[in-house]
GROMACS .gro file of C-alpha atoms in nm:
model
  232
    1UNK     CA    1   0.001   0.025   0.039
    2UNK     CA    2   0.127   0.379  -0.109
    3UNK     CA    3   0.246   0.601   0.218
    4UNK     CA    4  -0.046   0.832   0.041
    5UNK     CA    5  -0.343   0.560   0.061
    6UNK     CA    6  -0.186   0.513   0.404
    7UNK     CA    7  -0.212   0.861   0.501
    8UNK     CA    8  -0.557   0.852   0.336
    9UNK     CA    9  -0.685   0.552   0.525
   10UNK     CA   10  -0.594   0.682   0.858
   11UNK     CA   11  -0.712   1.056   0.800
   12UNK     CA   12  -1.019   0.921   0.717
   13UNK     CA   13  -1.010   0.713   1.099
   14UNK     CA   14  -0.963   1.024   1.261
   15UNK     CA   15  -1.206   1.239   1.121
   16UNK     CA   16  -1.465   0.909   1.142
   17UNK     CA   17  -1.332   0.951   1.541
   18UNK     CA   18  -1.392   1.319   1.545
   19UNK     CA   19  -1.713   1.305   1.402
   20UNK     CA   20  -1.822   1.024   1.681
   21UNK     CA   21  -1.674   1.266   1.951
   22UNK     CA   22  -1.857   1.628   1.857
   23UNK     CA   23  -2.183   1.401   1.815
   24UNK     CA   24  -2.167   1.283   2.201
   25UNK     CA   25  -2.048   1.571   2.265
   26UNK     CA   26  -2.362   1.789   2.122
   27UNK     CA   27  -2.563   1.518   2.291
   28UNK     CA   28  -2.439   1.583   2.627
   29UNK     CA   29  -2.446   1.956   2.562
   30UNK     CA   30  -2.840   1.923   2.398
   31UNK     CA   31  -2.963   1.680   2.735
   32UNK     CA   32  -2.693   1.685   3.008
   33UNK     CA   33  -2.807   2.148   3.008
   34UNK     CA   34  -3.190   2.055   2.917
   35UNK     CA   35  -3.100   2.348   2.577
   36UNK     CA   36  -3.393   2.188   2.357
   37UNK     CA   37  -3.380   2.573   2.169
   38UNK     CA   38  -3.043   2.536   1.921
   39UNK     CA   39  -2.855   2.218   1.834
   40UNK     CA   40  -2.452   2.192   1.877
   41UNK     CA   41  -2.358   2.001   1.670
   42UNK     CA   42  -2.188   2.235   1.390
   43UNK     CA   43  -2.077   2.414   1.672
   44UNK     CA   44  -1.912   2.117   1.833
   45UNK     CA   45  -1.700   2.036   1.532
   46UNK     CA   46  -1.653   2.372   1.439
   47UNK     CA   47  -1.505   2.461   1.748
   48UNK     CA   48  -1.261   2.069   1.740
   49UNK     CA   49  -1.169   2.233   1.363
   50UNK     CA   50  -1.080   2.594   1.518
   51UNK     CA   51  -0.869   2.406   1.797
   52UNK     CA   52  -0.714   2.144   1.621
   53UNK     CA   53  -0.586   2.427   1.314
   54UNK     CA   54  -0.420   2.653   1.617
   55UNK     CA   55  -0.234   2.341   1.776
   56UNK     CA   56  -0.074   2.290   1.384
   57UNK     CA   57  -0.026   2.690   1.278
   58UNK     CA   58   0.125   2.697   1.636
   59UNK     CA   59   0.419   2.411   1.573
   60UNK     CA   60   0.405   2.410   1.328
   61UNK     CA   61   0.281   2.745   1.170
   62UNK     CA   62   0.118   2.534   0.846
   63UNK     CA   63  -0.290   2.469   0.893
   64UNK     CA   64  -0.290   2.134   0.683
   65UNK     CA   65  -0.506   2.080   0.372
   66UNK     CA   66  -0.659   1.814   0.523
   67UNK     CA   67  -0.840   1.923   0.802
   68UNK     CA   68  -0.948   2.234   0.593
   69UNK     CA   69  -1.089   2.134   0.330
   70UNK     CA   70  -1.312   1.795   0.429
   71UNK     CA   71  -1.421   2.053   0.742
   72UNK     CA   72  -1.549   2.296   0.388
   73UNK     CA   73  -1.731   2.073   0.280
   74UNK     CA   74  -1.836   1.917   0.513
   75UNK     CA   75  -2.018   2.254   0.634
   76UNK     CA   76  -2.104   2.264   0.266
   77UNK     CA   77  -2.299   1.988   0.294
   78UNK     CA   78  -2.441   1.957   0.552
   79UNK     CA   79  -2.592   2.305   0.534
   80UNK     CA   80  -2.669   2.231   0.056
   81UNK     CA   81  -2.732   1.875   0.086
   82UNK     CA   82  -2.836   1.715   0.468
   83UNK     CA   83  -3.088   2.028   0.550
   84UNK     CA   84  -3.280   2.049   0.253
   85UNK     CA   85  -3.316   1.650   0.278
   86UNK     CA   86  -3.402   1.605   0.651
   87UNK     CA   87  -3.654   1.935   0.648
   88UNK     CA   88  -3.793   1.690   0.369
   89UNK     CA   89  -3.845   1.416   0.575
   90UNK     CA   90  -3.990   1.577   0.825
   91UNK     CA   91  -3.687   1.533   1.062
   92UNK     CA   92  -3.790   1.810   1.278
   93UNK     CA   93  -3.567   1.649   1.557
   94UNK     CA   94  -3.225   1.622   1.368
   95UNK     CA   95  -3.271   1.896   1.246
   96UNK     CA   96  -3.281   2.049   1.606
   97UNK     CA   97  -2.960   1.831   1.720
   98UNK     CA   98  -2.742   1.877   1.394
   99UNK     CA   99  -2.777   2.275   1.406
  100UNK     CA  100  -2.718   2.280   1.081
  101UNK     CA  101  -2.899   2.677   0.966
  102UNK     CA  102  -3.016   2.593   0.542
  103UNK     CA  103  -2.835   2.677   0.234
  104UNK     CA  104  -2.933   2.975   0.227
  105UNK     CA  105  -2.707   3.037   0.564
  106UNK     CA  106  -2.465   2.808   0.476
  107UNK     CA  107  -2.313   3.003   0.129
  108UNK     CA  108  -2.376   3.296   0.222
  109UNK     CA  109  -2.088   3.274   0.552
  110UNK     CA  110  -1.856   3.046   0.378
  111UNK     CA  111  -1.883   3.376   0.121
  112UNK     CA  112  -1.800   3.605   0.331
  113UNK     CA  113  -1.562   3.476   0.477
  114UNK     CA  114  -1.377   3.341   0.154
  115UNK     CA  115  -1.416   3.693   0.050
  116UNK     CA  116  -1.252   3.822   0.385
  117UNK     CA  117  -0.984   3.578   0.372
  118UNK     CA  118  -0.899   3.631   0.044
  119UNK     CA  119  -0.843   3.914   0.123
  120UNK     CA  120  -0.657   3.959   0.405
  121UNK     CA  121  -0.438   3.704   0.221
  122UNK     CA  122  -0.383   3.922  -0.053
  123UNK     CA  123  -0.247   4.229   0.184
  124UNK     CA  124  -0.087   4.019   0.374
  125UNK     CA  125  -0.275   3.938   0.640
  126UNK     CA  126  -0.368   3.611   0.714
  127UNK     CA  127  -0.207   3.267   0.517
  128UNK     CA  128  -0.383   3.030   0.298
  129UNK     CA  129  -0.426   2.829   0.550
  130UNK     CA  130  -0.595   3.089   0.699
  131UNK     CA  131  -0.800   3.172   0.461
  132UNK     CA  132  -0.886   2.837   0.437
  133UNK     CA  133  -1.017   2.775   0.818
  134UNK     CA  134  -1.162   3.079   0.796
  135UNK     CA  135  -1.419   2.936   0.475
  136UNK     CA  136  -1.426   2.647   0.673
  137UNK     CA  137  -1.591   2.813   1.027
  138UNK     CA  138  -1.883   3.018   0.747
  139UNK     CA  139  -1.986   2.713   0.583
  140UNK     CA  140  -2.039   2.555   0.945
  141UNK     CA  141  -2.189   2.820   1.157
  142UNK     CA  142  -2.332   2.983   0.859
  143UNK     CA  143  -2.396   3.426   0.807
  144UNK     CA  144  -2.658   3.517   1.161
  145UNK     CA  145  -2.362   3.322   1.322
  146UNK     CA  146  -2.005   3.394   1.171
  147UNK     CA  147  -2.071   3.780   1.188
  148UNK     CA  148  -2.051   3.788   1.572
  149UNK     CA  149  -1.823   3.490   1.522
  150UNK     CA  150  -1.573   3.769   1.295
  151UNK     CA  151  -1.590   4.103   1.528
  152UNK     CA  152  -1.522   3.877   1.811
  153UNK     CA  153  -1.238   3.726   1.671
  154UNK     CA  154  -1.195   4.159   1.541
  155UNK     CA  155  -1.171   4.333   1.900
  156UNK     CA  156  -0.952   3.959   1.998
  157UNK     CA  157  -0.705   3.997   1.724
  158UNK     CA  158  -0.604   4.370   1.811
  159UNK     CA  159  -0.589   4.308   2.168
  160UNK     CA  160  -0.390   4.001   2.119
  161UNK     CA  161  -0.121   4.226   1.906
  162UNK     CA  162  -0.138   4.502   2.142
  163UNK     CA  163  -0.060   4.350   2.429
  164UNK     CA  164   0.170   4.102   2.245
  165UNK     CA  165   0.395   4.467   2.123
  166UNK     CA  166   0.404   4.595   2.528
  167UNK     CA  167   0.438   4.243   2.644
  168UNK     CA  168   0.820   4.338   2.461
  169UNK     CA  169   0.800   4.729   2.555
  170UNK     CA  170   0.759   4.766   2.120
  171UNK     CA  171   0.506   4.980   2.113
  172UNK     CA  172   0.646   5.326   2.097
  173UNK     CA  173   0.917   5.185   1.936
  174UNK     CA  174   0.737   5.047   1.617
  175UNK     CA  175   0.516   5.300   1.630
  176UNK     CA  176   0.783   5.550   1.505
  177UNK     CA  177   0.973   5.318   1.239
  178UNK     CA  178   0.603   5.274   1.114
  179UNK     CA  179   0.540   5.669   1.149
  180UNK     CA  180   0.895   5.815   0.950
  181UNK     CA  181   0.830   5.472   0.691
  182UNK     CA  182   0.520   5.613   0.604
  183UNK     CA  183   0.673   5.980   0.577
  184UNK     CA  184   0.975   5.799   0.357
  185UNK     CA  185   0.739   5.693   0.180
  186UNK     CA  186   0.509   5.928   0.111
  187UNK     CA  187   0.826   6.279   0.085
  188UNK     CA  188   1.021   5.934  -0.152
  189UNK     CA  189   0.722   5.882  -0.378
  190UNK     CA  190   0.786   5.465  -0.276
  191UNK     CA  191   0.580   5.174  -0.206
  192UNK     CA  192   0.477   5.034   0.106
  193UNK     CA  193   0.695   4.737   0.045
  194UNK     CA  194   0.935   4.836   0.376
  195UNK     CA  195   0.641   4.987   0.516
  196UNK     CA  196   0.707   4.724   0.782
  197UNK     CA  197   1.041   4.590   0.839
  198UNK     CA  198   0.946   4.359   1.140
  199UNK     CA  199   0.935   3.971   1.130
  200UNK     CA  200   0.641   3.836   1.208
  201UNK     CA  201   0.579   3.742   1.619
  202UNK     CA  202   0.204   3.737   1.614
  203UNK     CA  203  -0.036   3.516   1.753
  204UNK     CA  204  -0.173   3.297   1.501
  205UNK     CA  205  -0.521   3.396   1.329
  206UNK     CA  206  -0.689   3.132   1.424
  207UNK     CA  207  -0.627   3.142   1.840
  208UNK     CA  208  -0.791   3.476   1.814
  209UNK     CA  209  -1.095   3.215   1.546
  210UNK     CA  210  -1.137   2.974   1.818
  211UNK     CA  211  -1.140   3.274   2.157
  212UNK     CA  212  -1.386   3.436   1.914
  213UNK     CA  213  -1.573   3.199   1.865
  214UNK     CA  214  -1.565   3.089   2.247
  215UNK     CA  215  -1.674   3.433   2.331
  216UNK     CA  216  -1.947   3.439   2.087
  217UNK     CA  217  -2.149   3.143   2.298
  218UNK     CA  218  -2.239   3.420   2.544
  219UNK     CA  219  -2.076   3.735   2.464
  220UNK     CA  220  -2.145   4.019   2.159
  221UNK     CA  221  -1.835   4.203   2.275
  222UNK     CA  222  -1.830   4.416   1.948
  223UNK     CA  223  -2.279   4.539   2.044
  224UNK     CA  224  -2.061   4.578   2.379
  225UNK     CA  225  -1.778   4.811   2.244
  226UNK     CA  226  -2.067   5.023   2.104
  227UNK     CA  227  -2.310   5.029   2.336
  228UNK     CA  228  -2.030   5.115   2.552
  229UNK     CA  229  -1.946   5.468   2.293
  230UNK     CA  230  -2.272   5.524   2.260
  231UNK     CA  231  -2.278   5.551   2.676
  232UNK     CA  232  -1.975   5.783   2.629
   0.00000   0.00000   0.00000
């Protein structure tokens, strides 16, 4: 048996185990916590994918395709195919347990995250693995659920970035260098290729995404921020 075939079989086994674990966790939450108002399977799956992606990213600065592509296909398949089929069969309990959101929500969530990811990739803000993981999250959760996650992720990433600089005592120094480079670029009319001459030391994006996903289940940070700004 070839190495590729063995690797594919191993990945399939891990995915089956992961899906079974997500099903058990979703059922425990649904029954044990008496949450009959919503399902948790897709949310649990998204959380598991983000955790594994974060571990890979922190360890190797790479998020493997064997994680992101299957997650993307599962999200799209569940919302675009499984959801309408279960609806047609009248399987309301299964629909509620799965937590799928339907074709429209799934496509909009996937499209929004893919668009944001591609734009960030082109501006060198995200890597290819980050883009695929973000699109996977959008496909699994749908548009309505992913929007607060994105806002939370943005705020968490900003806080982590500032803390990362502050702990190194480099906030003022980097601000001065950035200001100098921006001024030099304007005066000399050169490109901004060397505008940010620092090594990438920021926390992986998926860390912010995972924290944003968790927080979105309890609080929408952007609404809290807007309410606070409105009261100032």
